[in-house]
CSV table of C-alpha atoms and ligand atoms in Angstrom, one decimal:
chain,number,residue,atom,x,y,z
A,1,MET,CA,9.0,-23.8,-13.2
A,2,THR,CA,10.5,-20.5,-13.7
A,3,ARG,CA,9.3,-17.4,-11.6
A,4,THR,CA,8.1,-15.2,-14.4
A,5,ILE,CA,5.5,-12.8,-12.8
A,6,SER,CA,6.0,-9.9,-10.7
A,7,VAL,CA,2.7,-8.1,-9.2
A,8,LEU,CA,2.5,-4.7,-8.0
A,9,THR,CA,-0.9,-4.2,-5.9
A,10,GLY,CA,-2.6,-1.1,-4.6
A,11,ALA,CA,-5.4,-0.2,-2.3
A,12,GLY,CA,-8.1,-1.8,-4.8
A,13,ILE,CA,-7.0,-5.4,-3.9
A,14,SER,CA,-8.4,-4.8,-0.5
A,15,THR,CA,-11.6,-2.9,-0.9
A,16,GLU,CA,-13.5,-6.0,-1.2
A,17,SER,CA,-11.9,-6.7,2.4
A,18,GLY,CA,-13.8,-3.5,3.4
A,19,ILE,CA,-10.7,-1.3,3.4
A,20,PRO,CA,-11.7,1.9,1.5
A,21,ASP,CA,-9.0,3.0,-1.1
A,22,PHE,CA,-8.3,6.6,-1.8
A,23,ARG,CA,-9.4,7.8,-5.4
A,24,GLY,CA,-12.0,5.0,-6.3
A,25,PRO,CA,-15.8,6.0,-6.1
A,26,ASN,CA,-15.9,5.6,-2.6
A,27,GLY,CA,-12.5,6.5,-1.8
A,28,VAL,CA,-11.4,8.4,1.4
A,29,TRP,CA,-10.5,11.4,-0.7
A,30,THR,CA,-13.2,11.1,-3.3
A,31,ARG,CA,-15.5,11.6,-0.7
A,32,ASP,CA,-13.7,14.0,1.6
A,33,PRO,CA,-10.6,15.9,-0.6
A,34,LYS,CA,-9.5,17.7,2.7
A,35,ALA,CA,-8.6,14.3,4.3
A,36,GLN,CA,-5.4,14.4,1.7
A,37,ALA,CA,-3.6,17.1,4.3
A,38,MET,CA,-3.6,14.5,7.0
A,39,PHE,CA,-1.2,12.8,4.8
A,40,THR,CA,1.3,15.4,4.3
A,41,LEU,CA,4.2,15.3,6.3
A,42,GLN,CA,4.5,18.9,6.6
A,43,ASN,CA,1.0,19.3,8.1
A,44,TYR,CA,1.5,16.1,10.4
A,45,VAL,CA,4.8,17.9,12.0
A,46,ALA,CA,3.3,21.5,12.4
A,47,ASP,CA,-0.2,20.6,13.4
A,48,PRO,CA,-0.8,18.7,17.0
A,49,GLU,CA,-4.7,18.8,16.4
A,50,LEU,CA,-4.1,16.9,13.1
A,51,ARG,CA,-1.7,14.7,14.9
A,52,ARG,CA,-4.8,13.9,17.6
A,53,ARG,CA,-7.0,13.2,14.7
A,54,SER,CA,-4.5,11.0,13.0
A,55,TRP,CA,-4.3,8.8,16.1
A,56,GLN,CA,-8.1,8.5,16.4
A,57,THR,CA,-8.0,7.4,12.6
A,58,ARG,CA,-5.3,4.7,13.2
A,59,ARG,CA,-7.3,3.3,16.1
A,60,GLN,CA,-10.4,3.0,14.1
A,61,HIS,CA,-8.6,1.8,10.9
A,62,ALA,CA,-10.3,-0.9,9.0
A,63,ALA,CA,-7.0,-2.7,8.7
A,64,TRP,CA,-7.6,-4.1,12.2
A,65,SER,CA,-10.6,-6.2,11.6
A,66,ALA,CA,-10.3,-6.7,8.0
A,67,GLU,CA,-9.8,-10.3,6.4
A,68,PRO,CA,-7.9,-11.2,3.4
A,69,ASN,CA,-9.9,-11.9,0.3
A,70,ALA,CA,-9.8,-13.8,-2.9
A,71,GLY,CA,-7.5,-11.4,-4.6
A,72,HIS,CA,-4.8,-11.7,-1.8
A,73,ARG,CA,-5.4,-15.6,-1.9
A,74,ALA,CA,-4.7,-15.7,-5.5
A,75,LEU,CA,-1.2,-14.2,-5.1
A,76,VAL,CA,-0.4,-16.9,-2.3
A,77,ASP,CA,-1.3,-19.7,-4.5
A,78,LEU,CA,1.0,-17.9,-7.3
A,79,GLU,CA,3.8,-18.1,-4.8
A,80,ARG,CA,3.0,-21.4,-3.6
A,81,ALA,CA,3.3,-22.5,-7.5
A,82,GLY,CA,6.6,-21.1,-7.7
A,83,ARG,CA,5.5,-18.6,-10.5
A,84,LEU,CA,6.0,-15.4,-8.2
A,85,ARG,CA,9.0,-13.2,-9.1
A,86,SER,CA,8.3,-10.6,-6.5
A,87,LEU,CA,5.2,-9.2,-4.9
A,88,VAL,CA,5.3,-5.3,-4.4
A,89,THR,CA,2.5,-3.6,-2.6
A,90,GLN,CA,1.7,0.2,-2.0
A,91,ASN,CA,-0.6,-0.9,0.7
A,92,ILE,CA,0.1,-0.8,4.3
A,93,ASP,CA,-2.8,-3.1,5.6
A,94,GLY,CA,-0.5,-6.2,5.8
A,95,LEU,CA,-3.4,-8.2,4.4
A,96,HIS,CA,-1.1,-9.9,1.7
A,97,GLN,CA,1.1,-11.2,4.9
A,98,ARG,CA,-1.9,-12.2,6.7
A,99,ALA,CA,-3.3,-14.2,3.5
A,100,GLY,CA,0.2,-16.1,3.6
A,101,SER,CA,2.6,-14.3,1.3
A,102,THR,CA,6.0,-14.6,2.7
A,103,ASP,CA,7.9,-12.0,1.0
A,104,VAL,CA,6.3,-8.4,0.4
A,105,ILE,CA,7.9,-5.4,-0.7
A,106,GLU,CA,6.3,-2.7,1.1
A,107,LEU,CA,7.1,0.4,-0.9
A,108,HIS,CA,4.7,2.7,1.4
A,109,GLY,CA,5.7,1.1,4.8
A,110,THR,CA,3.3,-0.7,7.1
A,111,LEU,CA,0.6,0.4,9.5
A,112,TYR,CA,1.7,-2.2,12.0
A,113,ARG,CA,4.8,-0.1,12.9
A,114,VAL,CA,5.6,3.4,14.4
A,115,GLU,CA,8.7,5.6,13.8
A,116,CYS,CA,9.9,8.6,15.7
A,117,LEU,CA,10.6,11.3,13.2
A,118,GLY,CA,13.2,12.6,15.5
A,119,CYS,CA,15.5,9.7,16.3
A,120,GLY,CA,14.1,7.0,13.9
A,121,THR,CA,13.2,4.6,16.7
A,122,ARG,CA,10.7,2.0,15.8
A,123,THR,CA,8.2,0.4,18.1
A,124,THR,CA,4.9,-1.6,17.4
A,125,MET,CA,1.6,0.1,16.4
A,126,ALA,CA,-0.1,-2.0,19.1
A,127,GLU,CA,2.0,-0.2,21.7
A,128,ALA,CA,1.2,3.4,20.4
A,129,LEU,CA,-2.6,2.5,20.3
A,130,GLU,CA,-2.4,1.3,24.1
A,131,ARG,CA,-1.1,4.5,25.0
A,132,VAL,CA,-3.5,6.7,23.1
A,133,ALA,CA,-6.3,4.2,24.5
A,134,THR,CA,-5.2,5.3,27.9
A,135,GLY,CA,-5.3,8.8,27.4
A,136,GLU,CA,-2.4,10.0,25.5
A,137,GLU,CA,-3.6,11.9,22.7
A,138,ASP,CA,-0.5,12.4,20.8
A,139,PRO,CA,2.2,9.8,22.4
A,140,PRO,CA,5.7,11.4,22.1
A,141,CYS,CA,8.6,9.0,21.4
A,142,LEU,CA,9.8,7.2,24.5
A,143,SER,CA,13.3,7.3,23.7
A,144,CYS,CA,13.8,11.2,22.7
A,145,GLY,CA,10.2,12.6,23.1
A,146,GLY,CA,10.0,13.0,19.5
A,147,ILE,CA,6.9,13.2,17.1
A,148,LEU,CA,5.8,9.5,16.5
A,149,LYS,CA,4.3,8.6,13.2
A,150,SER,CA,2.8,5.4,11.6
A,151,ALA,CA,5.7,3.8,9.6
A,152,THR,CA,4.1,4.7,6.3
A,153,ILE,CA,5.0,6.9,3.5
A,154,SER,CA,3.3,10.5,3.6
A,155,PHE,CA,3.6,12.9,0.8
A,156,GLY,CA,6.8,14.8,1.4
A,157,GLN,CA,8.4,11.8,2.6
A,158,HIS,CA,11.0,9.7,0.7
A,159,LEU,CA,10.5,5.9,-0.2
A,160,ASP,CA,13.3,3.8,1.6
A,161,THR,CA,16.1,3.5,-1.4
A,162,ALA,CA,16.7,-0.3,-0.5
A,163,VAL,CA,12.9,-1.1,-0.7
A,164,LEU,CA,12.4,0.8,-4.2
A,165,ARG,CA,15.5,-0.8,-5.7
A,166,ARG,CA,14.1,-4.2,-4.8
A,167,ALA,CA,10.7,-3.3,-6.3
A,168,GLN,CA,12.8,-1.9,-9.6
A,169,ASP,CA,14.5,-5.0,-10.0
A,170,ALA,CA,11.5,-6.9,-9.6
A,171,ALA,CA,10.0,-4.8,-12.5
A,172,ARG,CA,13.0,-5.3,-14.7
A,173,ASP,CA,13.2,-8.9,-14.3
A,174,CYS,CA,10.2,-10.8,-15.1
A,175,ALA,CA,8.3,-12.1,-18.1
A,176,GLU,CA,4.9,-10.6,-16.8
A,177,PHE,CA,3.9,-7.6,-14.8
A,178,TYR,CA,0.5,-7.3,-13.0
A,179,ALA,CA,-0.7,-4.1,-11.8
A,180,VAL,CA,-3.5,-4.8,-9.8
A,181,GLY,CA,-6.0,-2.5,-8.0
A,182,THR,CA,-4.0,0.7,-8.4
A,183,SER,CA,-5.0,4.0,-9.9
A,184,LEU,CA,-1.0,4.3,-11.1
A,185,THR,CA,-0.9,7.9,-10.3
A,186,VAL,CA,1.7,7.8,-7.0
A,187,GLN,CA,5.2,8.1,-8.4
A,188,PRO,CA,7.5,6.2,-8.2
A,189,ALA,CA,5.4,3.1,-7.7
A,190,ALA,CA,3.3,3.9,-10.8
A,191,GLY,CA,6.4,4.2,-13.0
A,192,LEU,CA,7.2,0.2,-12.4
A,193,ALA,CA,4.6,-0.3,-14.9
A,194,ARG,CA,6.5,1.4,-17.6
A,195,LEU,CA,9.9,0.1,-16.6
A,196,ALA,CA,8.6,-3.4,-16.6
A,197,ALA,CA,7.0,-2.9,-20.1
A,198,ARG,CA,10.4,-1.2,-21.4
A,199,ASN,CA,12.2,-4.1,-20.3
A,200,GLY,CA,9.9,-6.7,-22.2
A,201,ALA,CA,7.4,-7.5,-19.9
A,202,ARG,CA,3.8,-8.3,-21.0
A,203,LEU,CA,1.8,-5.6,-18.9
A,204,VAL,CA,-1.4,-6.8,-17.4
A,205,ILE,CA,-3.5,-3.9,-15.5
A,206,VAL,CA,-6.4,-5.1,-13.4
A,207,ASN,CA,-8.5,-2.0,-12.2
A,208,ALA,CA,-11.8,-0.8,-12.4
A,209,GLU,CA,-11.2,2.6,-13.7
A,210,PRO,CA,-8.8,3.5,-16.4
A,211,THR,CA,-5.0,4.5,-15.2
A,212,PRO,CA,-2.5,6.6,-17.2
A,213,TYR,CA,-0.7,3.3,-18.0
A,214,ASP,CA,-3.8,1.4,-19.9
A,215,ASP,CA,-2.4,2.2,-23.4
A,216,LEU,CA,0.9,0.6,-22.6
A,217,ALA,CA,-0.9,-2.5,-21.5
A,218,ASP,CA,-1.1,-5.9,-23.4
A,219,LEU,CA,-4.4,-6.4,-21.5
A,220,VAL,CA,-6.5,-4.4,-19.6
A,221,VAL,CA,-9.2,-5.9,-17.1
A,222,ARG,CA,-12.1,-4.0,-15.4
A,223,ASP,CA,-14.0,-6.4,-13.4
A,224,PRO,CA,-13.7,-6.8,-9.5
A,225,ILE,CA,-10.2,-8.2,-8.7
A,226,GLY,CA,-11.6,-11.1,-6.4
A,227,GLN,CA,-13.6,-12.3,-9.2
A,228,VAL,CA,-11.0,-12.2,-11.8
A,229,LEU,CA,-7.6,-12.5,-10.6
A,230,PRO,CA,-7.6,-16.2,-9.6
A,231,ALA,CA,-8.6,-17.2,-13.1
A,232,LEU,CA,-6.2,-14.6,-14.4
A,233,LEU,CA,-3.1,-16.2,-12.7
A,234,ALA,CA,-4.1,-19.6,-13.0
A,235,GLY,CA,-1.9,-20.0,-15.7
B,1,NAD,P1,-6.1,4.4,-5.3
B,1,NAD,O1,-7.1,4.6,-4.3
B,1,NAD,O2,-5.4,5.8,-6.0
B,1,NAD,O3,-6.6,3.5,-6.3
B,1,NAD,C1,-7.3,2.2,-6.3
B,1,NAD,C2,-7.8,1.8,-7.7
B,1,NAD,O4,-8.6,0.6,-7.2
B,1,NAD,C3,-9.2,2.9,-8.0
B,1,NAD,O5,-8.6,3.2,-9.4
B,1,NAD,C4,-10.1,1.8,-8.3
B,1,NAD,O6,-10.9,2.0,-9.2
B,1,NAD,C5,-9.7,0.5,-8.1
B,1,NAD,N1,-10.5,-0.9,-7.5
B,1,NAD,C6,-11.0,-0.3,-6.3
B,1,NAD,N2,-11.4,-1.7,-5.9
B,1,NAD,C7,-11.4,-2.5,-6.7
B,1,NAD,C8,-11.9,-3.9,-7.2
B,1,NAD,N3,-12.8,-4.4,-6.2
B,1,NAD,N4,-11.6,-4.2,-8.2
B,1,NAD,C9,-10.9,-3.6,-9.3
B,1,NAD,N5,-10.6,-2.3,-9.1
B,1,NAD,C10,-10.6,-1.6,-7.8
B,1,NAD,O7,-5.1,3.5,-4.7
B,1,NAD,P2,-3.3,3.3,-4.9
B,1,NAD,O8,-3.1,3.4,-6.4
B,1,NAD,O9,-3.0,2.2,-4.3
B,1,NAD,O10,-2.8,4.7,-4.3
B,1,NAD,C11,-3.2,4.8,-3.0
B,1,NAD,C12,-1.9,5.3,-1.9
B,1,NAD,O11,-3.0,5.2,-0.7
B,1,NAD,C13,-1.2,4.0,-2.0
B,1,NAD,O12,0.2,4.7,-1.7
B,1,NAD,C14,-1.2,3.3,-0.5
B,1,NAD,O13,-0.2,3.3,0.3
B,1,NAD,C15,-2.6,4.0,0.2
B,1,NAD,N6,-3.7,3.4,0.5
B,1,NAD,C16,-3.4,2.1,1.0
B,1,NAD,C17,-4.7,1.3,1.5
B,1,NAD,C18,-4.6,-0.2,2.0
B,1,NAD,O14,-3.2,-0.4,2.5
B,1,NAD,N7,-5.4,-1.0,1.8
B,1,NAD,C19,-5.7,2.0,1.3
B,1,NAD,C20,-5.9,3.3,1.0
B,1,NAD,C21,-4.8,3.8,0.6
Protein backbone atom coordinates (compact mmCIF):
# COMPACT_ATOMS: atom_id res chain seq x y z
CA MET A 1 0.00 0.00 0.00
CA THR A 2 1.26 3.50 -0.73
CA ARG A 3 2.33 5.83 2.06
CA THR A 4 -0.09 8.64 1.45
CA ILE A 5 -0.77 10.40 4.74
CA SER A 6 1.32 13.08 6.43
CA VAL A 7 0.34 14.24 9.90
CA LEU A 8 1.16 17.41 11.85
CA THR A 9 0.40 17.20 15.55
CA GLY A 10 0.29 19.87 18.24
CA ALA A 11 -0.18 20.14 21.97
CA GLY A 12 -3.85 19.11 21.69
CA ILE A 13 -2.96 15.47 21.04
CA SER A 14 -1.31 15.28 24.46
CA THR A 15 -3.97 16.98 26.62
CA GLU A 16 -5.73 13.63 27.07
CA SER A 17 -2.43 12.39 28.53
CA GLY A 18 -2.57 15.18 31.13
CA ILE A 19 -0.16 17.65 29.50
CA PRO A 20 -1.84 21.06 29.17
CA ASP A 21 -1.71 22.84 25.82
CA PHE A 22 -0.90 26.56 25.52
CA ARG A 23 -3.96 28.12 23.90
CA GLY A 24 -6.87 25.74 24.64
CA PRO A 25 -9.46 26.60 27.35
CA ASN A 26 -7.18 25.17 30.09
CA GLY A 27 -3.99 26.15 28.32
CA VAL A 28 -0.91 27.38 30.16
CA TRP A 29 -1.09 30.79 28.45
CA THR A 30 -4.88 31.04 28.55
CA ARG A 31 -4.70 30.81 32.33
CA ASP A 32 -1.56 32.92 32.73
CA PRO A 33 -0.65 35.10 29.70
CA LYS A 34 2.56 36.21 31.47
CA ALA A 35 3.88 32.61 31.29
CA GLN A 36 4.67 33.28 27.61
CA ALA A 37 7.66 35.40 28.69
CA MET A 38 9.41 32.26 29.87
CA PHE A 39 9.42 30.95 26.30
CA THR A 40 11.19 33.96 24.79
CA LEU A 41 14.90 33.45 24.21
CA GLN A 42 15.87 37.06 24.90
CA ASN A 43 14.23 36.97 28.34
CA TYR A 44 15.76 33.59 29.16
CA VAL A 45 19.27 34.85 28.35
CA ALA A 46 18.85 38.17 30.17
CA ASP A 47 17.17 37.01 33.37
CA PRO A 48 18.81 34.49 35.76
CA GLU A 49 15.68 34.43 37.94
CA LEU A 50 13.58 33.39 34.95
CA ARG A 51 16.10 30.62 34.21
CA ARG A 52 15.84 29.33 37.78
CA ARG A 53 12.05 29.24 37.45
CA SER A 54 12.37 27.52 34.07
CA TRP A 55 14.46 24.72 35.59
CA GLN A 56 11.85 24.20 38.32
CA THR A 57 9.12 24.11 35.65
CA ARG A 58 11.10 21.51 33.70
CA ARG A 59 11.58 19.39 36.83
CA GLN A 60 7.85 19.34 37.38
CA HIS A 61 6.86 18.94 33.73
CA ALA A 62 3.82 16.73 33.22
CA ALA A 63 5.65 14.88 30.41
CA TRP A 64 7.73 12.89 32.91
CA SER A 65 4.70 11.06 34.28
CA ALA A 66 2.40 11.15 31.22
CA GLU A 67 1.48 8.11 29.18
CA PRO A 68 0.61 8.09 25.45
CA ASN A 69 -3.12 7.99 24.66
CA ALA A 70 -5.37 6.60 21.92
CA GLY A 71 -4.48 9.51 19.61
CA HIS A 72 -0.75 8.72 19.75
CA ARG A 73 -1.47 5.01 19.31
CA ALA A 74 -3.63 5.63 16.22
CA LEU A 75 -0.57 7.16 14.54
CA VAL A 76 1.55 4.13 15.46
CA ASP A 77 -1.08 1.90 13.84
CA LEU A 78 -1.03 4.10 10.73
CA GLU A 79 2.75 3.71 10.48
CA ARG A 80 2.58 -0.06 11.02
CA ALA A 81 -0.08 -0.33 8.31
CA GLY A 82 2.40 1.32 5.91
CA ARG A 83 0.11 4.28 5.24
CA LEU A 84 2.09 7.04 6.98
CA ARG A 85 4.28 9.27 4.80
CA SER A 86 5.59 11.31 7.75
CA LEU A 87 4.73 12.33 11.27
CA VAL A 88 5.64 15.93 12.05
CA THR A 89 5.09 17.24 15.56
CA GLN A 90 5.30 20.59 17.30
CA ASN A 91 5.33 18.74 20.60
CA ILE A 92 8.39 18.39 22.73
CA ASP A 93 7.02 15.72 25.07
CA GLY A 94 8.33 12.56 23.35
CA LEU A 95 4.95 10.81 23.64
CA HIS A 96 4.82 9.80 19.96
CA GLN A 97 8.09 7.92 20.34
CA ARG A 98 6.99 6.39 23.65
CA ALA A 99 3.81 5.15 21.94
CA GLY A 100 5.97 3.45 19.28
CA SER A 101 6.29 5.89 16.36
CA THR A 102 9.77 5.34 14.95
CA ASP A 103 10.52 8.41 12.82
CA VAL A 104 9.15 11.63 14.27
CA ILE A 105 10.09 14.99 12.80
CA GLU A 106 10.31 17.19 15.91
CA LEU A 107 9.91 20.71 14.55
CA HIS A 108 10.24 22.40 17.94
CA GLY A 109 12.88 20.12 19.44
CA THR A 110 12.67 17.91 22.49
CA LEU A 111 12.42 18.27 26.23
CA TYR A 112 14.64 15.22 26.62
CA ARG A 113 17.80 17.07 25.59
CA VAL A 114 19.61 20.17 26.82
CA GLU A 115 21.67 22.53 24.67
CA CYS A 116 24.33 25.11 25.57
CA LEU A 117 23.46 28.50 24.06
CA GLY A 118 27.18 29.32 23.96
CA CYS A 119 29.02 26.33 22.46
CA GLY A 120 26.11 24.18 21.30
CA THR A 121 27.09 21.13 23.39
CA ARG A 122 24.14 18.81 23.86
CA THR A 123 23.53 16.62 26.90
CA THR A 124 20.54 14.88 28.43
CA MET A 125 17.78 16.60 30.36
CA ALA A 126 18.04 13.82 32.98
CA GLU A 127 21.65 14.83 33.69
CA ALA A 128 20.76 18.54 33.97
CA LEU A 129 17.75 17.88 36.24
CA GLU A 130 19.98 15.76 38.46
CA ARG A 131 22.22 18.81 38.91
CA VAL A 132 19.19 21.00 39.67
CA ALA A 133 18.00 18.45 42.24
CA THR A 134 21.36 18.57 43.99
CA GLY A 135 21.28 22.35 44.38
CA GLU A 136 22.45 23.96 41.12
CA GLU A 137 19.56 26.35 40.49
CA ASP A 138 20.76 27.36 37.01
CA PRO A 139 23.35 24.76 35.99
CA PRO A 140 25.97 26.14 33.55
CA CYS A 141 27.43 24.21 30.60
CA LEU A 142 30.16 21.86 31.84
CA SER A 143 32.23 22.48 28.68
CA CYS A 144 32.23 26.30 28.45
CA GLY A 145 30.24 27.70 31.40
CA GLY A 146 27.53 29.01 29.06
CA ILE A 147 23.78 29.09 29.61
CA LEU A 148 21.96 25.77 29.27
CA LYS A 149 18.41 25.51 27.93
CA SER A 150 16.13 22.65 26.97
CA ALA A 151 16.71 21.72 23.30
CA THR A 152 13.36 23.21 22.36
CA ILE A 153 12.58 26.15 20.12
CA SER A 154 11.74 29.32 22.05
CA PHE A 155 10.28 32.48 20.53
CA GLY A 156 13.19 34.28 18.92
CA GLN A 157 14.97 31.05 17.98
CA HIS A 158 15.18 29.65 14.46
CA LEU A 159 14.02 26.18 13.57
CA ASP A 160 16.63 23.68 12.42
CA THR A 161 16.61 24.17 8.63
CA ALA A 162 17.14 20.47 7.83
CA VAL A 163 14.25 19.50 10.10
CA LEU A 164 12.00 22.16 8.57
CA ARG A 165 12.90 20.97 5.07
CA ARG A 166 11.90 17.41 5.94
CA ALA A 167 8.57 18.69 7.27
CA GLN A 168 7.96 20.72 4.11
CA ASP A 169 8.76 17.69 1.93
CA ALA A 170 6.26 15.67 3.96
CA ALA A 171 3.58 18.32 3.41
CA ARG A 172 4.24 18.55 -0.35
CA ASP A 173 4.42 14.83 -0.92
CA CYS A 174 1.20 13.34 0.45
CA ALA A 175 -2.34 12.61 -0.71
CA GLU A 176 -3.83 13.55 2.66
CA PHE A 177 -2.57 15.94 5.33
CA TYR A 178 -3.94 15.76 8.86
CA ALA A 179 -3.45 18.67 11.30
CA VAL A 180 -4.27 17.26 14.72
CA GLY A 181 -4.54 19.15 18.02
CA THR A 182 -2.94 22.34 16.86
CA SER A 183 -4.31 25.88 16.85
CA LEU A 184 -2.25 26.43 13.66
CA THR A 185 -1.07 29.80 14.91
CA VAL A 186 2.69 29.19 15.16
CA GLN A 187 4.67 29.68 11.94
CA PRO A 188 6.25 28.08 10.02
CA ALA A 189 4.56 24.92 11.37
CA ALA A 190 1.04 26.16 10.61
CA GLY A 191 1.97 27.00 7.03
CA LEU A 192 2.51 23.29 6.36
CA ALA A 193 -1.28 22.90 6.15
CA ARG A 194 -1.46 25.44 3.30
CA LEU A 195 1.59 23.93 1.59
CA ALA A 196 -0.06 20.51 1.60
CA ALA A 197 -3.39 21.84 0.31
CA ARG A 198 -1.66 23.84 -2.43
CA ASN A 199 0.09 20.71 -3.59
CA GLY A 200 -3.19 18.86 -3.94
CA ALA A 201 -3.51 17.04 -0.61
CA ARG A 202 -6.88 16.56 1.03
CA LEU A 203 -6.65 18.64 4.22
CA VAL A 204 -8.22 17.27 7.41
CA ILE A 205 -8.18 19.38 10.58
CA VAL A 206 -8.94 17.67 13.88
CA ASN A 207 -9.10 20.37 16.54
CA ALA A 208 -11.61 21.34 19.21
CA GLU A 209 -11.42 25.05 18.38
CA PRO A 210 -11.47 26.93 15.06
CA THR A 211 -8.14 27.47 13.30
CA PRO A 212 -7.17 30.06 10.66
CA TYR A 213 -6.94 27.22 8.10
CA ASP A 214 -10.45 25.75 8.53
CA ASP A 215 -11.70 27.41 5.32
CA LEU A 216 -9.00 25.58 3.39
CA ALA A 217 -9.87 22.18 4.85
CA ASP A 218 -11.84 19.43 3.16
CA LEU A 219 -12.93 18.15 6.55
CA VAL A 220 -12.93 19.76 10.01
CA VAL A 221 -13.58 17.57 13.06
CA ARG A 222 -14.07 19.13 16.50
CA ASP A 223 -14.46 16.02 18.67
CA PRO A 224 -11.84 14.88 21.21
CA ILE A 225 -8.83 13.48 19.36
CA GLY A 226 -8.56 10.24 21.33
CA GLN A 227 -12.14 9.43 20.45
CA VAL A 228 -12.14 10.26 16.74
CA LEU A 229 -8.62 9.89 15.38
CA PRO A 230 -8.49 6.06 15.45
CA ALA A 231 -11.71 5.84 13.40
CA LEU A 232 -10.73 8.67 11.03
CA LEU A 233 -7.43 6.99 10.22
CA ALA A 234 -8.76 3.45 10.11
CA GLY A 235 -9.13 3.93 6.35
P1 LIG B 1 -1.94 25.23 21.05
O1 LIG B 1 -1.99 25.20 22.54
O2 LIG B 1 -1.77 26.54 20.38
O3 LIG B 1 -3.29 24.59 20.47
C1 LIG B 1 -3.76 23.34 20.88
C2 LIG B 1 -5.12 23.14 20.25
O4 LIG B 1 -5.55 21.81 20.55
C3 LIG B 1 -6.19 24.09 20.79
O5 LIG B 1 -6.79 24.79 19.72
C4 LIG B 1 -7.19 23.18 21.52
O6 LIG B 1 -8.52 23.57 21.31
C5 LIG B 1 -6.93 21.83 20.85
N1 LIG B 1 -7.19 20.68 21.71
C6 LIG B 1 -6.71 20.47 22.96
N2 LIG B 1 -7.06 19.25 23.41
C7 LIG B 1 -7.81 18.68 22.42
C8 LIG B 1 -8.45 17.42 22.29
N3 LIG B 1 -8.40 16.51 23.26
N4 LIG B 1 -9.15 17.16 21.16
C9 LIG B 1 -9.22 18.11 20.15
N5 LIG B 1 -8.59 19.29 20.21
C10 LIG B 1 -7.89 19.58 21.34
O7 LIG B 1 -0.84 24.18 20.60
P2 LIG B 1 0.09 24.13 19.30
O8 LIG B 1 -0.69 24.55 18.10
O9 LIG B 1 0.76 22.82 19.33
O10 LIG B 1 1.18 25.25 19.54
C11 LIG B 1 1.75 25.38 20.81
C12 LIG B 1 3.26 25.36 20.90
O11 LIG B 1 3.53 24.95 22.21
C13 LIG B 1 3.95 24.37 20.03
O12 LIG B 1 5.02 25.02 19.50
C14 LIG B 1 4.46 23.26 20.96
O13 LIG B 1 5.84 23.06 20.72
C15 LIG B 1 4.35 23.80 22.34
N6 LIG B 1 3.70 22.91 23.35
C16 LIG B 1 3.98 21.57 23.39
C17 LIG B 1 3.36 20.76 24.33
C18 LIG B 1 3.68 19.29 24.34
O14 LIG B 1 4.78 18.92 23.91
N7 LIG B 1 2.76 18.44 24.76
C19 LIG B 1 2.48 21.30 25.27
C20 LIG B 1 2.21 22.70 25.22
C21 LIG B 1 2.83 23.48 24.25
